CSV table of C-alpha atoms in Angstrom, one decimal:
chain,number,residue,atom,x,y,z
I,884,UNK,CA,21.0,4.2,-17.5
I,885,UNK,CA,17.7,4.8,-17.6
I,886,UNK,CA,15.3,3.2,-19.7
I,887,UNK,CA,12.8,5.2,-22.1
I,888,UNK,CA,9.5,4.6,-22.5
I,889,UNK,CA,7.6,5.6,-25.8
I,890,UNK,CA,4.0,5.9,-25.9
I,891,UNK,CA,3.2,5.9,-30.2
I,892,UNK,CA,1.2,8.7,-31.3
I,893,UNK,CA,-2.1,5.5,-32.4
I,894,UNK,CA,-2.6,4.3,-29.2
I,895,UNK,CA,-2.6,8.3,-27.9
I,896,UNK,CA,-5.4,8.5,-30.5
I,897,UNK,CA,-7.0,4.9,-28.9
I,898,UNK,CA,-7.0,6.4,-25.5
I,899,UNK,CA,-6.3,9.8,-24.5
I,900,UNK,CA,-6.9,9.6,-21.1
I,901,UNK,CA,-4.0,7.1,-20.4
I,902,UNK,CA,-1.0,7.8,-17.8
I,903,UNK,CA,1.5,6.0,-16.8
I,904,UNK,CA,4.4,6.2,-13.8
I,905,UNK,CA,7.4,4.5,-14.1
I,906,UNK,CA,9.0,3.0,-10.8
I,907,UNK,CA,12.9,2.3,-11.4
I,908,UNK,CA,14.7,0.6,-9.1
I,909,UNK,CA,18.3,-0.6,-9.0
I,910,UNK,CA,20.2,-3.1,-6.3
I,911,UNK,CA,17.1,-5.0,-5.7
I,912,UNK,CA,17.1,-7.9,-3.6
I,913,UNK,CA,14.5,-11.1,-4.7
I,914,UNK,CA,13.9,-14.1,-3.9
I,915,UNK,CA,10.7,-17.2,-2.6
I,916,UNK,CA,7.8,-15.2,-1.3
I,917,UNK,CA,8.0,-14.5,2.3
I,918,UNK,CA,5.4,-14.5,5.4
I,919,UNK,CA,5.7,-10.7,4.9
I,920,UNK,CA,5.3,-10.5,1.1
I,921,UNK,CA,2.2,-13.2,1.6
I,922,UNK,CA,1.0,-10.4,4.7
I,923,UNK,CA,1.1,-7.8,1.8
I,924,UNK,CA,-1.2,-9.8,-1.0
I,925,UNK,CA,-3.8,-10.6,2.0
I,926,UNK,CA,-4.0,-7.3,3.1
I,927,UNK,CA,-4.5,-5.8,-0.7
I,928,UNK,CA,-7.5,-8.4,-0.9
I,929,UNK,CA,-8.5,-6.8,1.9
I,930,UNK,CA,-8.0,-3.2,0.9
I,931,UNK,CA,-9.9,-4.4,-2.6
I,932,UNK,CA,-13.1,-5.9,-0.7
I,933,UNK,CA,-13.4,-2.6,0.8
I,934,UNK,CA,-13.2,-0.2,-2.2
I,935,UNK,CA,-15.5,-2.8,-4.5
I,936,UNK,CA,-18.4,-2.9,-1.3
I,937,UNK,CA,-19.9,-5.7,-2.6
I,938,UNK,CA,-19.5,-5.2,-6.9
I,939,UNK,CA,-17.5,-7.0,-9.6
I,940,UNK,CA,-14.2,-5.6,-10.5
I,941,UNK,CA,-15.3,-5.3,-13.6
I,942,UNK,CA,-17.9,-2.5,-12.4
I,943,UNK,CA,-15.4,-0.4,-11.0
I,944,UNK,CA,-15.3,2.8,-13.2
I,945,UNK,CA,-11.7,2.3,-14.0
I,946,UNK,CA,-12.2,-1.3,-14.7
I,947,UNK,CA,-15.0,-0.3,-16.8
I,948,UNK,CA,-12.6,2.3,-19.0
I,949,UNK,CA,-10.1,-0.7,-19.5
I,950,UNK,CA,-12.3,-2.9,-21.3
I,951,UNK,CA,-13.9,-0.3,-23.3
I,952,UNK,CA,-10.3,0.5,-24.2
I,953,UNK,CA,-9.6,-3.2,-25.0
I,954,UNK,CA,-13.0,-3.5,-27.2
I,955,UNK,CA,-11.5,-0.5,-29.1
I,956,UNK,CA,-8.4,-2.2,-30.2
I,957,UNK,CA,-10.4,-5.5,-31.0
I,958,UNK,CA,-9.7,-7.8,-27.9
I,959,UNK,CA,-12.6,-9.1,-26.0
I,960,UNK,CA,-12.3,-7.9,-22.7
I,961,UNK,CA,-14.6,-11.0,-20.7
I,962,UNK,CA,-11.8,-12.9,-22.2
I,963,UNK,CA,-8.4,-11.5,-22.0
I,964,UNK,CA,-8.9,-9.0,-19.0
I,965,UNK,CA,-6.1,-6.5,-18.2
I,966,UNK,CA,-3.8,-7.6,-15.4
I,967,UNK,CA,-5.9,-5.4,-12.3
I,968,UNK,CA,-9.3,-6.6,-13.7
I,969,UNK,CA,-7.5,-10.5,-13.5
I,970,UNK,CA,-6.0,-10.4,-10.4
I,971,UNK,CA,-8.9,-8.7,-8.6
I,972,UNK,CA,-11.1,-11.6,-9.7
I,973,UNK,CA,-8.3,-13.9,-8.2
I,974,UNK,CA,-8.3,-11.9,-4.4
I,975,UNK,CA,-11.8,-12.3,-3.8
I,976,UNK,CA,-12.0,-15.9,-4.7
I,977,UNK,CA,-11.5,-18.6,-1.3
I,978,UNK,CA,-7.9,-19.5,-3.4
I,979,UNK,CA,-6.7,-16.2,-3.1
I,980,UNK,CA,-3.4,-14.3,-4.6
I,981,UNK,CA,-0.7,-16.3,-5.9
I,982,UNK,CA,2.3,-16.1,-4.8
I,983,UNK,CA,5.3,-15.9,-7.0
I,984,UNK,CA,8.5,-14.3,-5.6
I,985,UNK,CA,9.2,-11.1,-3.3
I,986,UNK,CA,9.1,-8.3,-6.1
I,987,UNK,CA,6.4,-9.7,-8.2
I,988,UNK,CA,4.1,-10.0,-4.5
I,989,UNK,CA,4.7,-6.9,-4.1
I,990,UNK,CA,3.8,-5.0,-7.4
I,991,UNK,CA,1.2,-7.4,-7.4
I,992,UNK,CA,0.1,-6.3,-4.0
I,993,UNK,CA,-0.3,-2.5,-5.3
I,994,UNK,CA,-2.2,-3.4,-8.6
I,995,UNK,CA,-4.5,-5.3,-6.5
I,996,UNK,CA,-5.1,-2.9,-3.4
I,997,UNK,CA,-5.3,0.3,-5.7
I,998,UNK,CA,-7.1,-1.5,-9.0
I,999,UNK,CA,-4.7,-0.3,-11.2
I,1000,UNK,CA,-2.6,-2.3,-13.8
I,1001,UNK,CA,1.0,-3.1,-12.5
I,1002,UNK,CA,3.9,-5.0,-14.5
I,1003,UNK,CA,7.3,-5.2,-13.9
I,1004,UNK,CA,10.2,-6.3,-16.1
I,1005,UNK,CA,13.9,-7.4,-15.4
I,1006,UNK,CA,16.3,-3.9,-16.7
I,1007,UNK,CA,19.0,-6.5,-17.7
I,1008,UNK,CA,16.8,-8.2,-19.9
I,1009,UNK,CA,15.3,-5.3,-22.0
I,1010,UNK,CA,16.5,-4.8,-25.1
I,1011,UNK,CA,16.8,-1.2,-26.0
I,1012,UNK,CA,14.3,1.4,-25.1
I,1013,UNK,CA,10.2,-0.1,-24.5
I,1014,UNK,CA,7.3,1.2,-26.9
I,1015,UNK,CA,3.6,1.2,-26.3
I,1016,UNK,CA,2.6,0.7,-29.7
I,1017,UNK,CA,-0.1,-1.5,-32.0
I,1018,UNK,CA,1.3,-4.4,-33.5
I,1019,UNK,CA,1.9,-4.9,-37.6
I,1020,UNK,CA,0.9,-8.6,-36.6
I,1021,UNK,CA,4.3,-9.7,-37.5
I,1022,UNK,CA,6.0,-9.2,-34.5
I,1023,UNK,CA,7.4,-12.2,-32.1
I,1024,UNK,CA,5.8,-12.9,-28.8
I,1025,UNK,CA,8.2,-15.5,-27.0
I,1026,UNK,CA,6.0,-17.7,-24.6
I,1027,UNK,CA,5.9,-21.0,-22.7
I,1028,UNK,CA,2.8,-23.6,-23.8
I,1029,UNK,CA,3.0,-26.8,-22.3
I,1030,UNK,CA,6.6,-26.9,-21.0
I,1031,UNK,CA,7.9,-25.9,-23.8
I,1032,UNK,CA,9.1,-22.3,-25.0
I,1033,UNK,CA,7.3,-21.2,-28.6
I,1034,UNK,CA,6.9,-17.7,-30.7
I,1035,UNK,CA,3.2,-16.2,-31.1
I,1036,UNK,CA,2.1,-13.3,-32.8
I,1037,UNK,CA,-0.1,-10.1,-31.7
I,1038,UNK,CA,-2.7,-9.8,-33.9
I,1039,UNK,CA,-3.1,-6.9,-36.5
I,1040,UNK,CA,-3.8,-3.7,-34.6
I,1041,UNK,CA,-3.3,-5.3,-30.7
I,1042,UNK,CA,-2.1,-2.8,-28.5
I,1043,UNK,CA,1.3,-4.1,-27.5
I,1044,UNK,CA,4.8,-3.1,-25.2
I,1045,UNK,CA,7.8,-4.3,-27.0
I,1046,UNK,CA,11.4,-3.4,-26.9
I,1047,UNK,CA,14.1,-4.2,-29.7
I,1048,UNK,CA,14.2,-7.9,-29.9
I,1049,UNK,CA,10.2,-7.9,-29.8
I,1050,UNK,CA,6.6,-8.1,-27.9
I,1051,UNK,CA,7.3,-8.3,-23.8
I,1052,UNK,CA,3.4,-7.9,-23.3
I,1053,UNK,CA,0.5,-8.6,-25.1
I,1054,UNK,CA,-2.9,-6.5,-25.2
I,1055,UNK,CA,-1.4,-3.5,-23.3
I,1056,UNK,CA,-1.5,-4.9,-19.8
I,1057,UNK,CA,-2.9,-8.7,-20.7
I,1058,UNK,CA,0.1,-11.4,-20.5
I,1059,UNK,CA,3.4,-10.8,-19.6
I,1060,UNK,CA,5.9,-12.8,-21.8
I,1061,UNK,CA,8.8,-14.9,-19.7
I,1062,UNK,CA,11.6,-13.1,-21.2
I,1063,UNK,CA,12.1,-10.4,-19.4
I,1064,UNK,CA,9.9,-11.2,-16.1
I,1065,UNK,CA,11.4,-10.5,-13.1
I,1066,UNK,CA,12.7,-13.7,-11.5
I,1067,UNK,CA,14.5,-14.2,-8.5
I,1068,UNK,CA,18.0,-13.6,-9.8
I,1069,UNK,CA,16.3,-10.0,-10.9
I,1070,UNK,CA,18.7,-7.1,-9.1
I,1071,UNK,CA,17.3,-3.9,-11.4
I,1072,UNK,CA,13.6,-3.7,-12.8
I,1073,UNK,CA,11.3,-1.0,-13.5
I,1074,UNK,CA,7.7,-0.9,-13.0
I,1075,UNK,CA,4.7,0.1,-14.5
I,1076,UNK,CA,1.8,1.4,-13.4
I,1077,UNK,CA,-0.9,2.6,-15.9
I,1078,UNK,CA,-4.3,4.4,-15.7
I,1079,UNK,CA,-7.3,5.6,-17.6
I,1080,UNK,CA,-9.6,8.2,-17.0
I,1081,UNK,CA,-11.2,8.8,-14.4
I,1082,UNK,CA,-8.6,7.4,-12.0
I,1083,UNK,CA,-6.6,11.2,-11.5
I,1084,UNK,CA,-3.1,11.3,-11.8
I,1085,UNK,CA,-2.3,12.0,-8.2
I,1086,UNK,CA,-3.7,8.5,-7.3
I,1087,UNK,CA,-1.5,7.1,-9.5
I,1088,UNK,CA,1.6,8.7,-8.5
I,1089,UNK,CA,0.7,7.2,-4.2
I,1090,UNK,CA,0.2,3.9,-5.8
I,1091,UNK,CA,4.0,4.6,-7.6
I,1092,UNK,CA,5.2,6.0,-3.9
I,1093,UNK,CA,3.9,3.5,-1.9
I,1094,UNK,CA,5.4,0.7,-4.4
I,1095,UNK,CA,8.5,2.6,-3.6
I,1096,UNK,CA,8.4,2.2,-0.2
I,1097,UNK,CA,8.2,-0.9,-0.6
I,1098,UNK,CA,10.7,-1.8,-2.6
I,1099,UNK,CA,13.4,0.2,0.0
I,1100,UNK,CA,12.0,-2.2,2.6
I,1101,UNK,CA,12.0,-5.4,1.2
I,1102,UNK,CA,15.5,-4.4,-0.1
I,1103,UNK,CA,17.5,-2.4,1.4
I,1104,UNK,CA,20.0,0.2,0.0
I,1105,UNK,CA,18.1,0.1,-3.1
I,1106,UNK,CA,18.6,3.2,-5.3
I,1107,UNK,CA,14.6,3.4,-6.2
I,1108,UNK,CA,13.5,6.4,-9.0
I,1109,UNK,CA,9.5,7.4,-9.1
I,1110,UNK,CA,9.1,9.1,-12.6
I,1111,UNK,CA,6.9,12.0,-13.6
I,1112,UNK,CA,3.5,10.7,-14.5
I,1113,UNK,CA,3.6,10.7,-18.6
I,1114,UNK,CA,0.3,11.3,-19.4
I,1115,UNK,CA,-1.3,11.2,-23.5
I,1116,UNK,CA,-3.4,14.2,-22.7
């Protein structure tokens, strides 16, 4: 079945340059990270060093539209950067990309190589349909602090995914929450890529294909599915 994905008419308001592509996928294959997986995160770094030429992710125009976006809803964006803004900081550092499993590495490799906020979440594990929306404040956010599992809750107004049983990510594209991360038991997931103006659609939809490809070679005989961009203009 596939999985809707709801976009609330305030957060069209908030940002009405925003687009997203789905990636579905079903009879995935994950498991440790690989030498080829690894390959993939070093060569995004790479690919990243290139398109920045010397600047800050954060100067990057697209980078620059996220945290405008994230001022607008009331997070700070020097503090809780989106996903792409994070990770890119993380590539160019001497530590590098983590490395978490095979399907995560790779989405991970894509956000990083094309600057573009990627997440990915277990199918099995979703509860009904997802929905971009901002938060009532009241909603659960089910996290891990020091070992130990605990409930948090978005703040008034935070722009949040959630599905029936609550929050699955926190400020838009900020922190993913454990319950429905992809792990590697994870055999159907669907993943996100989203985008502001000025990144054009059509770049989004090659970061979507090339995720694609991926995902059919790092597990083959997967059925894979690369949406229609959904755009809020």
């Amino acid at each position: 079945m596939t999985l809707s994905l709801t976009v609330s008419d305030e957060v069209r308001a908030l940002a009405p340059g925003f687009t997203h592509v789905a990636v579905e996928a079903h009879g995935l294959v994950n498991g440790p990270s690989t030498e080829a997986s690894s390959a993939l995160l070093d060569d995004a770094a790479r690919r990243l060093a290139v398109r920045l030429d010397g600047r800050a992710p954060h100067e990057d125009p697209h980078m620059a539209a996220w945290r405008a976006t994230y001022t607008a809803f009331g997070s700070k964006p020097s503090r809780t950067r989106n996903s792409a803004e994070a990770l890119a900081r993380r590539a160019l550092t001497d530590a590098g990309l983590p490395r978490i499993n095979v399907l995560v590495d790779l989405y991970n490799a894509i956000s990083v190589a094309h600057l573009v906020p990627v997440g990915g979440e277990d199918l099995d594990l979703v509860q009904g349909g997802m929905r971009l929306v901002r938060a009532g404040g009241e909603e659960d956010f089910v996290t891990v602090a020091g070992g130990e599992e605990t409930v948090e809750h978005p703040d008034a107004g935070e722009v949040v995914w959630r599905d029936e049983a609550g929050v699955t990510c926190r400020r838009w594209n900020w922190r993913q929450g454990p319950r429905t991360r992809l792990t590697e038991g994870t055999t159907s997931g669907i993943f996100l890529l989203e985008s502001l103006d000025p990144v054009p659609v059509a770049e989004v939809r090659a970061a979507a294909t090339e995720l694609a490809e991926l995902l059919e070679k790092f597990s083959p005989g997967v059925c894979v599915t690369v949406r229609e961009p959904w755009s809020a203009a």
